[in-house]
């Protein structure tokens, strides 16, 4: 039976990169009989413009029915003056929360062909393969109280709340340990336990959860040190386990190590493995509409969808091999361009990946 993917292009470069992921999907369907159907819906600023909400009921309903969600990006300067409750980001955060997508997997892998595009020396990053496991539906992103109010002196005060229950910490820690078992069996849990009580609890619960995973090595690191270590000696990490905010920040940092944030896919999973898949880069309004965005993070997100939600490792591998081949042949969008390579636009990169898939056995 055919599976359904809810496709949410969103804002900025979202529609452009999604068009390239669609080419890959169409190719898998036509050439390899992958039974996936798609249905589009609005999210973010595009949804706000059309329906006065960044997160329409129809979109939520489609995502609930669908077997997986593929999202482009949300947000842009056009909507920055809006009230928080209707900002494009609320659409994305609403989806994460409504679908209970608490486990965010952000792999940062350096493709050997891109070593020159990294901001760090090739010897520091070559072979880099980190998996960031970010808690996605809790912490300061969702904690209450929140907002800006006036205090008794009439001065404005802003407040957000960092809050985690044991259950929330335990379930994301389990995901990290389970994933580490299929990798190099090392988890580094990131916190700020020297200052924040909430993250001291985080550390304790991670240690307790670890008792069921004696085969996995656990270490802890304060987030400031982790940021430093990521740019000093990133290969020391295998799986990094983080809360919502630290994961947001550290994953952008890890992304740059791989040459470009335009390369990094992500999966956001619920407890049954149903997921939303999206590039981590955001809507990049500065380059939107120019046809120069890198579609590889979205194409690789599709590969993650096949692997994690549809248990189709063969076709996930097929896409990942095709991306490698497109890079091997020298195709580069401008974010990863270097001397002696071939500069292509967004569509050119999508075409190169499709051609590489078609050329495979
Ligand atoms: C991300 C993004 C989002 C986040 C924004 C767009 C709300 O930066 O997915 O990393 O902060 O989680
Ligand atoms: Mg982010």
CSV table of C-alpha atoms in Angstrom, one decimal, residues 2 13 72 84-85 87 121 176 181 219 268 296 317:
chain,number,residue,atom,x,y,z
A,2,UNK,CA,1.2,3.5,-0.8
A,13,UNK,CA,14.2,28.9,0.0
A,72,UNK,CA,11.3,23.0,3.9
A,84,UNK,CA,4.8,35.8,18.6
A,85,UNK,CA,1.6,33.8,18.5
A,87,UNK,CA,5.0,34.1,13.7
A,121,UNK,CA,41.7,22.5,8.7
A,176,UNK,CA,20.7,8.6,22.4
A,181,UNK,CA,24.7,1.2,20.2
A,219,UNK,CA,30.6,11.3,29.4
A,268,UNK,CA,12.2,14.6,14.4
A,296,UNK,CA,21.2,18.5,-0.5
A,317,UNK,CA,21.5,4.3,0.7
